[in-house]
Amino acid sequence: MMTRNHIEVNETLDCTGLACPMPIVRTKKAMQNMSSGEVLEVQATDKGSLADLQAWAKSAGHQYLGTVTEGELLKHFVRKASPHDVKQEATYPHTATNEELDASLKSGTGNMLLLDVREAAEYAFGHITGAVSIPLGQLEQRLEELPNDRQLFVICRTGSRSDMACTLLADKGYANVRNVLPGMSGWTGPVEKLN
């Protein structure tokens, strides 16, 4: 896994010097060879590639994460859709709404912790202030980073990955865990973003 500006990516695609529609054509082909949940960095110099990639990702069901501009170079980040992103019926019984999370954050009680289980690139492009980032795939190996004596609110993009994380945490003995629904896709409060 490579890191770009502290953003972890699985593949990098060079589309510099190419005009529409070539960045999209190459991105489609690159995404076919990637696993679901992986992040692709598309490097382009065509200014139109920003709107093109955003529209294509939305129509294809992939997640456009954001773009970093370095001079003339545009670095677009797209996450391949995964089955976890399809909204499924929640199985973890203890949930909290986005509004309940917001109220808890505003109350300032020191007995809660917000855990963001999205991928590092998703976190970098927008997260709730104070959220601890541990991607779902790393959670079991990093449990020692989470206190067992605090209320844990767990958030992802839609509530699906956080549902799995809550189930894992409960199985490991964490007693006070809440899955935040609908998660970042419905969060209207302030977020910290890259740049």
Coordinates of N, CA, C and O in Angstrom, one line a residue:
M1 N 0.8 -1.2 0.0 CA 0.0 0.0 0.0 C 0.9 1.2 0.0 O 1.8 1.3 0.8
M2 N 0.6 2.2 -0.9 CA 1.3 3.4 -1.0 C 0.7 4.6 -0.3 O -0.5 4.5 -0.1
T3 N 1.4 5.5 0.1 CA 0.9 6.7 0.8 C 1.1 7.9 0.0 O 2.2 8.2 -0.5
R4 N 0.1 8.7 -0.2 CA 0.2 10.0 -0.9 C -0.4 11.1 0.0 O -1.6 11.0 0.3
N5 N 0.4 12.0 0.5 CA -0.1 13.1 1.4 C -0.8 12.4 2.6 O -1.8 12.9 3.0
H6 N -0.2 11.4 3.1 CA -0.8 10.7 4.2 C -2.1 10.0 3.9 O -2.9 9.6 4.7
I7 N -2.4 9.8 2.6 CA -3.6 9.1 2.1 C -3.1 7.8 1.6 O -2.3 7.7 0.6
E8 N -3.6 6.7 2.2 CA -3.2 5.4 1.7 C -4.0 5.0 0.5 O -5.2 5.1 0.5
V9 N -3.3 4.5 -0.6 CA -4.0 4.1 -1.8 C -3.5 2.7 -2.1 O -2.4 2.3 -1.7
N10 N -4.3 2.0 -2.9 CA -3.9 0.6 -3.3 C -3.2 0.7 -4.7 O -2.3 -0.2 -5.0
E11 N -3.7 1.6 -5.6 CA -3.1 1.7 -6.9 C -3.1 3.2 -7.3 O -3.9 4.0 -6.8
T12 N -2.1 3.5 -8.2 CA -2.0 4.8 -8.8 C -2.1 4.7 -10.3 O -1.4 3.9 -10.9
L13 N -2.9 5.5 -10.9 CA -3.1 5.5 -12.3 C -2.6 6.8 -12.9 O -3.1 7.9 -12.5
D14 N -1.7 6.8 -13.9 CA -1.2 8.0 -14.5 C -1.9 8.4 -15.7 O -1.9 7.7 -16.7
C15 N -2.7 9.4 -15.7 CA -3.5 9.9 -16.8 C -3.1 11.3 -17.2 O -3.8 12.1 -17.8
T16 N -1.8 11.7 -16.8 CA -1.4 13.1 -17.1 C -1.2 13.2 -18.6 O -0.8 12.3 -19.3
G17 N -1.6 14.4 -19.1 CA -1.5 14.7 -20.5 C -2.7 14.2 -21.3 O -2.7 14.4 -22.5
L18 N -3.6 13.4 -20.7 CA -4.7 12.8 -21.5 C -5.9 13.7 -21.3 O -6.2 14.2 -20.3
A19 N -6.7 13.8 -22.4 CA -7.9 14.6 -22.4 C -9.1 13.7 -22.4 O -9.0 12.5 -22.7
C20 N -10.2 14.2 -22.1 CA -11.5 13.5 -22.0 C -11.7 12.8 -23.4 O -11.5 13.4 -24.4
P21 N -12.1 11.6 -23.4 CA -12.6 10.7 -22.3 C -11.6 9.8 -21.7 O -11.9 8.9 -20.9
M22 N -10.3 9.9 -22.1 CA -9.3 8.9 -21.7 C -9.1 8.7 -20.2 O -9.0 7.5 -19.8
P23 N -9.1 9.7 -19.3 CA -9.0 9.4 -17.9 C -10.1 8.5 -17.4 O -9.8 7.6 -16.6
I24 N -11.3 8.7 -17.9 CA -12.4 7.9 -17.4 C -12.3 6.4 -18.0 O -12.5 5.5 -17.3
V25 N -11.9 6.3 -19.3 CA -11.7 5.0 -19.9 C -10.6 4.2 -19.1 O -10.9 3.1 -18.8
R26 N -9.5 4.9 -18.8 CA -8.5 4.2 -18.1 C -8.9 3.9 -16.6 O -8.5 2.8 -16.1
T27 N -9.6 4.8 -16.0 CA -10.1 4.6 -14.6 C -11.0 3.4 -14.6 O -10.9 2.5 -13.7
K28 N -11.9 3.3 -15.5 CA -12.9 2.1 -15.6 C -12.1 0.8 -15.7 O -12.4 -0.2 -14.9
K29 N -11.1 0.8 -16.5 CA -10.3 -0.4 -16.7 C -9.5 -0.8 -15.5 O -9.4 -1.9 -15.0
A30 N -8.9 0.2 -14.8 CA -8.1 0.0 -13.6 C -9.0 -0.5 -12.5 O -8.6 -1.4 -11.7
M31 N -10.2 0.0 -12.4 CA -11.1 -0.4 -11.3 C -11.5 -1.9 -11.4 O -11.8 -2.5 -10.4
Q32 N -11.6 -2.3 -12.7 CA -12.0 -3.7 -12.9 C -11.0 -4.7 -12.3 O -11.4 -5.8 -11.9
N33 N -9.7 -4.3 -12.2 CA -8.7 -5.2 -11.6 C -8.5 -5.0 -10.1 O -7.6 -5.6 -9.6
M34 N -9.3 -4.1 -9.5 CA -9.1 -3.9 -8.1 C -10.1 -4.6 -7.3 O -11.2 -5.0 -7.8
S35 N -9.8 -4.8 -6.0 CA -10.8 -5.5 -5.1 C -11.7 -4.5 -4.5 O -11.3 -3.3 -4.4
S36 N -12.9 -4.9 -4.1 CA -13.8 -4.0 -3.5 C -13.2 -3.4 -2.2 O -12.6 -4.1 -1.5
G37 N -13.5 -2.1 -2.0 CA -13.0 -1.4 -0.9 C -11.6 -0.7 -1.1 O -11.2 0.1 -0.3
E38 N -10.9 -1.1 -2.2 CA -9.6 -0.5 -2.4 C -9.7 0.9 -3.0 O -10.7 1.2 -3.6
V39 N -8.7 1.7 -2.8 CA -8.7 3.1 -3.2 C -7.7 3.3 -4.4 O -6.5 2.8 -4.3
L40 N -8.2 3.9 -5.4 CA -7.4 4.2 -6.6 C -7.1 5.7 -6.6 O -8.0 6.6 -6.4
E41 N -5.8 6.1 -6.9 CA -5.5 7.5 -7.1 C -5.3 7.7 -8.6 O -4.5 7.0 -9.2
V42 N -6.0 8.6 -9.1 CA -6.0 8.9 -10.6 C -5.3 10.3 -10.7 O -5.8 11.3 -10.3
Q43 N -4.1 10.3 -11.3 CA -3.4 11.5 -11.5 C -3.7 12.0 -12.9 O -3.5 11.3 -13.9
A44 N -4.2 13.3 -13.0 CA -4.6 13.9 -14.3 C -4.2 15.3 -14.3 O -4.0 16.0 -13.3
T45 N -4.1 15.9 -15.6 CA -3.8 17.3 -15.8 C -5.0 18.0 -16.5 O -5.0 19.2 -16.5
D46 N -6.0 17.2 -16.9 CA -7.2 17.7 -17.6 C -8.1 18.2 -16.5 O -8.6 17.5 -15.7
K47 N -8.4 19.5 -16.5 CA -9.2 20.2 -15.5 C -10.6 19.6 -15.5 O -11.3 19.5 -14.5
G48 N -11.1 19.1 -16.7 CA -12.4 18.5 -16.8 C -12.5 17.2 -16.1 O -13.6 16.7 -15.9
S49 N -11.4 16.6 -15.8 CA -11.4 15.3 -15.2 C -12.1 15.3 -13.8 O -12.6 14.3 -13.4
L50 N -12.1 16.4 -13.1 CA -12.7 16.5 -11.8 C -14.2 16.2 -11.9 O -14.7 15.3 -11.3
A51 N -14.9 16.9 -12.7 CA -16.4 16.7 -12.9 C -16.6 15.4 -13.5 O -17.6 14.7 -13.1
D52 N -15.8 15.0 -14.4 CA -16.0 13.7 -15.1 C -15.9 12.5 -14.1 O -16.7 11.6 -14.1
L53 N -14.9 12.5 -13.3 CA -14.7 11.4 -12.4 C -15.7 11.4 -11.3 O -16.2 10.3 -10.9
Q54 N -16.1 12.6 -10.8 CA -17.2 12.6 -9.8 C -18.5 12.0 -10.4 O -19.1 11.2 -9.7
A55 N -18.9 12.4 -11.6 CA -20.1 11.9 -12.2 C -20.0 10.4 -12.5 O -20.9 9.7 -12.3
W56 N -18.8 10.0 -13.0 CA -18.7 8.6 -13.3 C -18.7 7.7 -12.1 O -19.4 6.7 -12.1
A57 N -18.1 8.1 -11.0 CA -18.1 7.3 -9.8 C -19.5 7.2 -9.2 O -19.9 6.1 -8.8
K58 N -20.2 8.3 -9.3 CA -21.6 8.2 -8.8 C -22.5 7.3 -9.6 O -23.2 6.5 -9.1
S59 N -22.3 7.4 -11.0 CA -23.2 6.5 -11.8 C -22.7 5.0 -11.7 O -23.6 4.1 -11.9
A60 N -21.4 4.8 -11.5 CA -21.0 3.4 -11.4 C -21.1 2.8 -10.0 O -20.9 1.6 -9.8
G61 N -21.5 3.7 -9.0 CA -21.7 3.2 -7.7 C -20.4 3.2 -6.8 O -20.4 2.7 -5.7
H62 N -19.3 3.7 -7.4 CA -18.1 3.8 -6.6 C -18.1 5.1 -5.8 O -18.9 6.0 -6.0
Q63 N -17.2 5.2 -4.8 CA -17.2 6.4 -3.9 C -16.1 7.4 -4.3 O -14.9 7.0 -4.2
Y64 N -16.5 8.5 -4.8 CA -15.5 9.6 -5.1 C -15.1 10.2 -3.7 O -16.0 10.7 -3.0
L65 N -13.9 10.1 -3.3 CA -13.5 10.6 -2.0 C -13.1 12.1 -2.0 O -13.3 12.8 -1.1
G66 N -12.4 12.5 -3.1 CA -11.9 13.9 -3.1 C -10.8 14.0 -4.1 O -10.3 13.0 -4.7
T67 N -10.3 15.3 -4.2 CA -9.2 15.6 -5.1 C -8.2 16.5 -4.4 O -8.6 17.4 -3.7
V68 N -6.9 16.2 -4.6 CA -5.9 17.0 -4.1 C -5.2 17.7 -5.3 O -4.8 17.0 -6.2
T69 N -5.0 19.0 -5.3 CA -4.4 19.7 -6.4 C -3.0 20.1 -6.0 O -2.7 20.7 -4.9
E70 N -2.0 19.7 -6.8 CA -0.6 20.1 -6.6 C -0.1 20.7 -7.9 O 0.3 20.1 -8.8
G71 N -0.2 22.1 -7.9 CA 0.1 22.8 -9.2 C -0.9 22.5 -10.2 O -2.1 22.6 -10.1
E72 N -0.4 22.0 -11.4 CA -1.2 21.6 -12.5 C -1.8 20.2 -12.3 O -2.7 19.7 -13.1
L73 N -1.2 19.4 -11.4 CA -1.6 18.0 -11.2 C -2.8 17.8 -10.3 O -2.8 18.4 -9.2
L74 N -3.8 17.1 -10.8 CA -5.0 16.8 -10.0 C -4.8 15.3 -9.6 O -4.7 14.4 -10.4
K75 N -4.9 15.1 -8.3 CA -4.9 13.7 -7.8 C -6.3 13.4 -7.2 O -6.7 13.8 -6.2
H76 N -7.0 12.5 -8.0 CA -8.4 12.1 -7.7 C -8.3 10.8 -6.9 O -7.6 9.9 -7.3
F77 N -9.1 10.7 -5.9 CA -9.2 9.4 -5.1 C -10.6 8.8 -5.2 O -11.6 9.5 -4.8
V78 N -10.6 7.6 -5.6 CA -11.9 6.9 -5.8 C -11.8 5.5 -5.1 O -10.8 4.8 -5.3
R79 N -12.8 5.2 -4.3 CA -12.9 3.9 -3.6 C -13.8 3.0 -4.3 O -15.0 3.3 -4.6
K80 N -13.3 1.8 -4.7 CA -14.2 0.8 -5.4 C -15.3 0.3 -4.5 O -15.1 0.0 -3.3
A81 N -16.5 0.3 -5.0 CA -17.7 -0.1 -4.2 C -17.5 -1.5 -3.7 O -16.8 -2.4 -4.3
S82 N -17.9 -1.8 -2.5 CA -17.8 -3.1 -1.9 C -19.2 -3.5 -1.4 O -20.1 -2.7 -1.2
P83 N -19.4 -4.8 -1.2 CA -20.7 -5.3 -0.7 C -21.1 -4.6 0.6 O -22.3 -4.5 0.9
H84 N -20.1 -4.2 1.4 CA -20.4 -3.6 2.7 C -21.1 -2.3 2.6 O -21.7 -1.8 3.5
D85 N -20.9 -1.6 1.4 CA -21.5 -0.3 1.2 C -23.0 -0.4 0.8 O -23.7 0.6 0.8
V86 N -23.4 -1.6 0.4 CA -24.8 -1.8 0.1 C -25.6 -1.8 1.5 O -25.2 -2.5 2.3
K87 N -26.5 -0.9 1.6 CA -27.2 -0.8 2.9 C -28.0 -2.1 3.2 O -28.8 -2.5 2.4
Q88 N -27.6 -2.7 4.3 CA -28.3 -3.9 4.7 C -28.9 -3.6 6.0 O -28.6 -2.7 6.7
E89 N -29.8 -4.5 6.3 CA -30.5 -4.4 7.6 C -29.5 -4.6 8.7 O -28.7 -5.5 8.7
A90 N -29.5 -3.7 9.7 CA -28.5 -3.8 10.8 C -28.8 -5.0 11.6 O -29.9 -5.4 11.9
T91 N -27.7 -5.6 12.1 CA -27.8 -6.8 12.9 C -27.4 -6.5 14.4 O -27.9 -7.1 15.3
Y92 N -26.5 -5.5 14.6 CA -26.1 -5.1 15.9 C -27.3 -4.3 16.6 O -27.7 -3.3 16.0
P93 N -27.8 -4.8 17.7 CA -29.0 -4.2 18.3 C -28.9 -2.8 18.9 O -29.9 -2.1 19.0
H94 N -27.7 -2.4 19.3 CA -27.6 -1.1 20.0 C -27.1 0.0 19.1 O -25.9 0.0 18.6
T95 N -28.0 0.9 18.8 CA -27.7 1.9 17.8 C -27.9 3.3 18.4 O -28.5 3.5 19.4
A96 N -27.3 4.3 17.7 CA -27.5 5.7 18.1 C -27.7 6.5 16.7 O -27.1 6.1 15.7
T97 N -28.6 7.5 16.8 CA -28.7 8.3 15.6 C -27.6 9.3 15.5 O -26.9 9.6 16.5
N98 N -27.5 9.9 14.3 CA -26.5 11.0 14.1 C -26.8 12.1 15.1 O -25.8 12.7 15.7
E99 N -28.0 12.4 15.4 CA -28.4 13.4 16.3 C -28.0 13.1 17.8 O -27.5 14.0 18.5
E100 N -28.2 11.8 18.1 CA -27.7 11.4 19.5 C -26.2 11.5 19.6 O -25.7 12.0 20.7
L101 N -25.5 11.2 18.6 CA -24.0 11.3 18.6 C -23.7 12.8 18.7 O -22.8 13.2 19.6
D102 N -24.3 13.7 18.0 CA -24.0 15.1 18.0 C -24.3 15.6 19.4 O -23.5 16.4 19.9
A103 N -25.4 15.2 20.0 CA -25.7 15.7 21.4 C -24.7 15.2 22.4 O -24.2 16.0 23.3
S104 N -24.2 14.0 22.2 CA -23.2 13.5 23.1 C -21.9 14.2 23.0 O -21.2 14.5 23.9
L105 N -21.5 14.5 21.7 CA -20.3 15.3 21.5 C -20.3 16.7 22.0 O -19.4 17.2 22.6
K106 N -21.5 17.3 21.9 CA -21.7 18.7 22.4 C -21.7 18.7 23.9 O -21.4 19.7 24.5
S107 N -22.2 17.6 24.6 CA -22.3 17.6 26.0 C -20.9 17.7 26.7 O -20.7 18.0 27.8
G108 N -19.9 17.2 25.9 CA -18.5 17.3 26.4 C -18.2 16.3 27.5 O -17.1 16.5 28.2
T109 N -19.0 15.3 27.7 CA -18.6 14.3 28.7 C -17.4 13.5 28.2 O -17.3 13.1 27.1
G110 N -16.5 13.3 29.1 CA -15.2 12.7 28.8 C -15.4 11.2 28.8 O -14.4 10.5 28.6
N111 N -16.6 10.6 28.9 CA -16.7 9.2 29.0 C -17.1 8.5 27.7 O -17.5 7.4 27.6
M112 N -17.0 9.3 26.6 CA -17.3 8.7 25.3 C -16.2 8.8 24.3 O -15.3 9.7 24.4
L113 N -16.1 7.9 23.3 CA -15.1 7.9 22.3 C -15.8 7.6 21.0 O -16.6 6.7 20.9
L114 N -15.4 8.4 19.9 CA -16.0 8.1 18.6 C -14.9 7.4 17.8 O -13.8 7.8 17.6
L115 N -15.3 6.2 17.3 CA -14.4 5.4 16.5 C -14.9 5.4 15.0 O -16.1 5.0 14.7
D116 N -14.1 5.8 14.1 CA -14.4 5.9 12.7 C -13.7 4.7 12.0 O -12.5 4.6 12.0
V117 N -14.5 3.7 11.5 CA -13.9 2.5 10.9 C -13.9 2.5 9.4 O -13.7 1.5 8.7
R118 N -14.0 3.7 8.8 CA -13.8 3.8 7.3 C -12.3 3.7 7.0 O -11.5 3.8 7.8
E119 N -12.0 3.6 5.7 CA -10.7 3.5 5.2 C -10.0 4.9 5.5 O -10.6 5.9 5.6
A120 N -8.6 4.8 5.6 CA -7.9 6.0 5.9 C -8.1 7.2 4.9 O -8.2 8.3 5.3
A121 N -8.3 6.9 3.7 CA -8.5 7.9 2.7 C -9.9 8.6 2.9 O -10.0 9.8 2.8
E122 N -10.9 7.8 3.2 CA -12.2 8.3 3.5 C -12.1 9.3 4.7 O -12.7 10.4 4.7
Y123 N -11.4 8.8 5.8 CA -11.2 9.6 7.0 C -10.5 11.0 6.6 O -10.9 12.0 7.1
A124 N -9.5 10.9 5.8 CA -8.7 12.1 5.5 C -9.5 13.1 4.8 O -9.4 14.3 5.0
F125 N -10.5 12.7 3.9 CA -11.3 13.7 3.2 C -12.5 14.2 3.9 O -13.2 15.0 3.4
G126 N -12.7 13.7 5.2 CA -13.8 14.3 6.0 C -14.1 13.4 7.1 O -14.6 12.3 7.0
H127 N -13.9 13.9 8.4 CA -14.2 13.2 9.6 C -14.6 14.1 10.7 O -14.4 15.3 10.6
I128 N -15.3 13.6 11.6 CA -15.8 14.3 12.8 C -14.6 14.6 13.7 O -13.8 13.7 14.0
T129 N -14.5 15.8 14.2 CA -13.4 16.2 15.0 C -13.3 15.3 16.2 O -14.3 15.0 16.9
G130 N -12.1 14.8 16.5 CA -11.9 14.0 17.6 C -12.1 12.5 17.4 O -11.8 11.6 18.3
A131 N -12.6 12.1 16.2 CA -12.8 10.7 15.9 C -11.5 10.0 15.8 O -10.5 10.5 15.2
V132 N -11.4 8.8 16.3 CA -10.3 7.9 16.2 C -10.4 7.1 15.0 O -11.5 6.4 14.8
S133 N -9.4 7.0 14.1 CA -9.5 6.3 12.9 C -8.8 4.9 13.0 O -7.6 4.8 13.2
I134 N -9.6 3.9 12.9 CA -9.1 2.5 12.8 C -10.0 1.8 11.8 O -11.2 1.5 12.1
P135 N -9.5 1.6 10.6 CA -10.3 1.0 9.5 C -10.8 -0.4 10.0 O -10.1 -1.1 10.7
L136 N -12.0 -0.8 9.5 CA -12.6 -2.1 10.0 C -11.6 -3.2 9.8 O -11.5 -4.1 10.7
G137 N -10.9 -3.3 8.7 CA -10.0 -4.4 8.5 C -8.8 -4.5 9.4 O -8.2 -5.5 9.6
Q138 N -8.5 -3.4 10.2 CA -7.4 -3.4 11.2 C -7.9 -3.5 12.6 O -7.1 -3.6 13.5
L139 N -9.2 -3.5 12.8 CA -9.8 -3.3 14.1 C -9.4 -4.4 15.1 O -9.0 -4.1 16.2
E140 N -9.5 -5.7 14.7 CA -9.2 -6.8 15.6 C -7.7 -6.7 16.0 O -7.4 -7.0 17.2
Q141 N -6.8 -6.3 15.2 CA -5.4 -6.2 15.6 C -5.1 -5.0 16.4 O -4.0 -4.9 17.0
R142 N -6.0 -4.0 16.5 CA -5.7 -2.7 17.2 C -6.6 -2.5 18.4 O -6.7 -1.4 18.8
L143 N -7.2 -3.5 18.9 CA -8.2 -3.4 20.0 C -7.5 -2.7 21.2 O -8.2 -2.0 22.0
E144 N -6.2 -2.9 21.4 CA -5.6 -2.4 22.6 C -5.6 -0.8 22.6 O -5.4 -0.2 23.6
E145 N -5.9 -0.2 21.4 CA -6.0 1.2 21.4 C -7.3 1.8 21.9 O -7.4 3.0 22.1
L146 N -8.2 0.9 22.1 CA -9.6 1.3 22.6 C -9.8 1.0 24.0 O -9.7 -0.2 24.4
P147 N -10.2 2.0 24.8 CA -10.5 1.7 26.2 C -11.8 0.9 26.4 O -12.7 1.1 25.6
N148 N -11.8 0.1 27.3 CA -13.0 -0.8 27.6 C -14.0 -0.1 28.5 O -15.1 -0.7 28.8
D149 N -13.6 1.0 29.1 CA -14.4 1.6 30.2 C -15.1 2.8 29.7 O -15.6 3.6 30.5
R150 N -15.2 3.1 28.4 CA -15.9 4.3 27.9 C -16.9 3.9 26.9 O -16.9 2.8 26.3
Q151 N -17.9 4.7 26.7 CA -18.9 4.5 25.7 C -18.3 4.7 24.4 O -17.7 5.8 24.1
L152 N -18.5 3.7 23.5 CA -17.9 3.8 22.1 C -19.1 4.0 21.1 O -20.0 3.2 21.1
F153 N -19.0 5.1 20.4 CA -19.8 5.3 19.2 C -19.0 4.9 18.0 O -17.9 5.4 17.9
V154 N -19.5 4.1 17.2 CA -18.8 3.6 16.0 C -19.5 4.1 14.7 O -20.7 3.9 14.6
I155 N -18.7 4.7 13.8 CA -19.3 5.3 12.6 C -18.6 4.9 11.4 O -17.4 4.6 11.4
C156 N -19.3 4.7 10.3 CA -18.7 4.5 9.0 C -19.5 5.4 8.0 O -20.1 6.4 8.4
R157 N -19.6 5.0 6.7 CA -20.3 5.8 5.8 C -21.8 5.6 5.8 O -22.5 6.6 5.8
T158 N -22.2 4.4 5.9 CA -23.7 4.1 5.8 C -24.2 3.3 7.0 O -25.4 3.1 7.2
G159 N -23.3 2.8 7.9 CA -23.8 2.1 9.1 C -23.5 0.6 8.9 O -23.7 -0.2 9.9
S160 N -23.1 0.1 7.7 CA -22.8 -1.3 7.5 C -21.5 -1.8 8.1 O -21.5 -2.8 8.8
R161 N -20.4 -1.1 7.8 CA -19.1 -1.5 8.4 C -19.1 -1.3 9.9 O -18.5 -2.1 10.6
S162 N -19.7 -0.2 10.3 CA -19.8 0.1 11.8 C -20.6 -1.0 12.5 O -20.3 -1.3 13.6
D163 N -21.6 -1.5 11.8 CA -22.4 -2.6 12.4 C -21.5 -3.8 12.6 O -21.6 -4.4 13.7
M164 N -20.7 -4.2 11.6 CA -19.8 -5.3 11.8 C -18.7 -5.0 12.9 O -18.4 -5.9 13.7
A165 N -18.3 -3.8 13.0 CA -17.3 -3.4 14.0 C -17.9 -3.5 15.4 O -17.3 -4.0 16.3
C166 N -19.2 -3.1 15.5 CA -19.8 -3.2 16.8 C -20.0 -4.6 17.3 O -19.8 -4.9 18.5
T167 N -20.3 -5.5 16.4 CA -20.5 -6.9 16.7 C -19.1 -7.5 17.1 O -19.1 -8.2 18.1
L168 N -18.1 -7.1 16.4 CA -16.7 -7.6 16.8 C -16.4 -7.1 18.2 O -15.9 -7.8 19.0
L169 N -16.6 -5.8 18.5 CA -16.2 -5.2 19.8 C -17.0 -5.9 20.9 O -16.5 -6.2 21.9
A170 N -18.3 -6.1 20.6 CA -19.2 -6.8 21.7 C -18.6 -8.2 21.9 O -18.6 -8.6 23.1
D171 N -18.2 -8.9 20.9 CA -17.7 -10.2 21.0 C -16.4 -10.2 21.8 O -16.0 -11.2 22.5
K172 N -15.7 -9.1 21.8 CA -14.4 -9.0 22.5 C -14.5 -8.4 23.9 O -13.6 -8.1 24.5
G173 N -15.8 -8.3 24.3 CA -16.0 -7.8 25.7 C -16.3 -6.4 25.9 O -16.4 -5.9 27.1
Y174 N -16.4 -5.6 24.8 CA -16.7 -4.2 25.0 C -18.2 -4.1 25.3 O -19.1 -4.5 24.5
A175 N -18.6 -3.5 26.4 CA -20.0 -3.5 26.9 C -20.8 -2.4 26.4 O -22.0 -2.5 26.3
N176 N -20.2 -1.2 26.2 CA -21.0 0.0 25.9 C -20.7 0.5 24.5 O -20.0 1.5 24.4
V177 N -21.3 -0.1 23.5 CA -20.9 0.2 22.1 C -22.2 0.5 21.4 O -23.2 -0.2 21.5
R178 N -22.2 1.6 20.6 CA -23.4 2.0 19.8 C -23.0 2.2 18.3 O -21.9 2.8 18.0
N179 N -23.8 1.7 17.4 CA -23.6 1.8 16.0 C -24.3 3.1 15.6 O -25.5 3.2 15.8
V180 N -23.6 4.1 15.0 CA -24.2 5.4 14.6 C -24.8 5.2 13.2 O -24.2 4.9 12.2
L181 N -26.2 5.5 13.1 CA -26.9 5.4 11.9 C -27.6 6.7 11.6 O -28.1 7.4 12.4
P182 N -27.5 7.2 10.3 CA -27.0 6.5 9.1 C -25.5 6.7 8.9 O -25.0 6.3 7.8
G183 N -24.8 7.3 9.8 CA -23.3 7.4 9.7 C -23.0 8.7 8.9 O -23.8 9.6 8.8
M184 N -21.8 8.7 8.3 CA -21.2 9.9 7.7 C -22.0 10.3 6.5 O -22.1 11.5 6.1
S185 N -22.7 9.4 5.8 CA -23.5 9.7 4.6 C -24.7 10.7 5.0 O -25.2 11.4 4.2
G186 N -25.1 10.7 6.3 CA -26.1 11.6 6.7 C -25.7 12.6 7.8 O -26.5 13.3 8.3
W187 N -24.4 12.7 8.0 CA -23.9 13.6 9.0 C -23.9 15.1 8.5 O -23.5 15.4 7.4
T188 N -24.6 16.0 9.3 CA -24.7 17.4 8.9 C -23.9 18.3 9.8 O -23.8 19.5 9.5
G189 N -23.2 17.7 10.8 CA -22.4 18.6 11.7 C -21.1 18.9 11.0 O -20.8 18.5 9.9
P190 N -20.2 19.6 11.8 CA -18.9 20.0 11.2 C -18.0 18.8 11.0 O -18.1 17.8 11.7
V191 N -17.1 18.9 10.0 CA -16.1 17.9 9.7 C -14.8 18.5 9.5 O -14.7 19.7 9.1
E192 N -13.7 17.8 9.8 CA -12.4 18.2 9.5 C -12.0 17.6 8.1 O -12.3 16.4 7.9
K193 N -11.5 18.4 7.2 CA -11.1 17.9 5.9 C -9.7 18.2 5.6 O -9.0 19.0 6.2
L194 N -9.2 17.4 4.6 CA -7.8 17.6 4.1 C -7.8 18.9 3.5 O -8.8 19.4 2.9
N195 N -6.6 19.6 3.6 CA -6.4 21.0 3.0 C -6.9 22.0 4.0 O -7.7 22.7 4.0

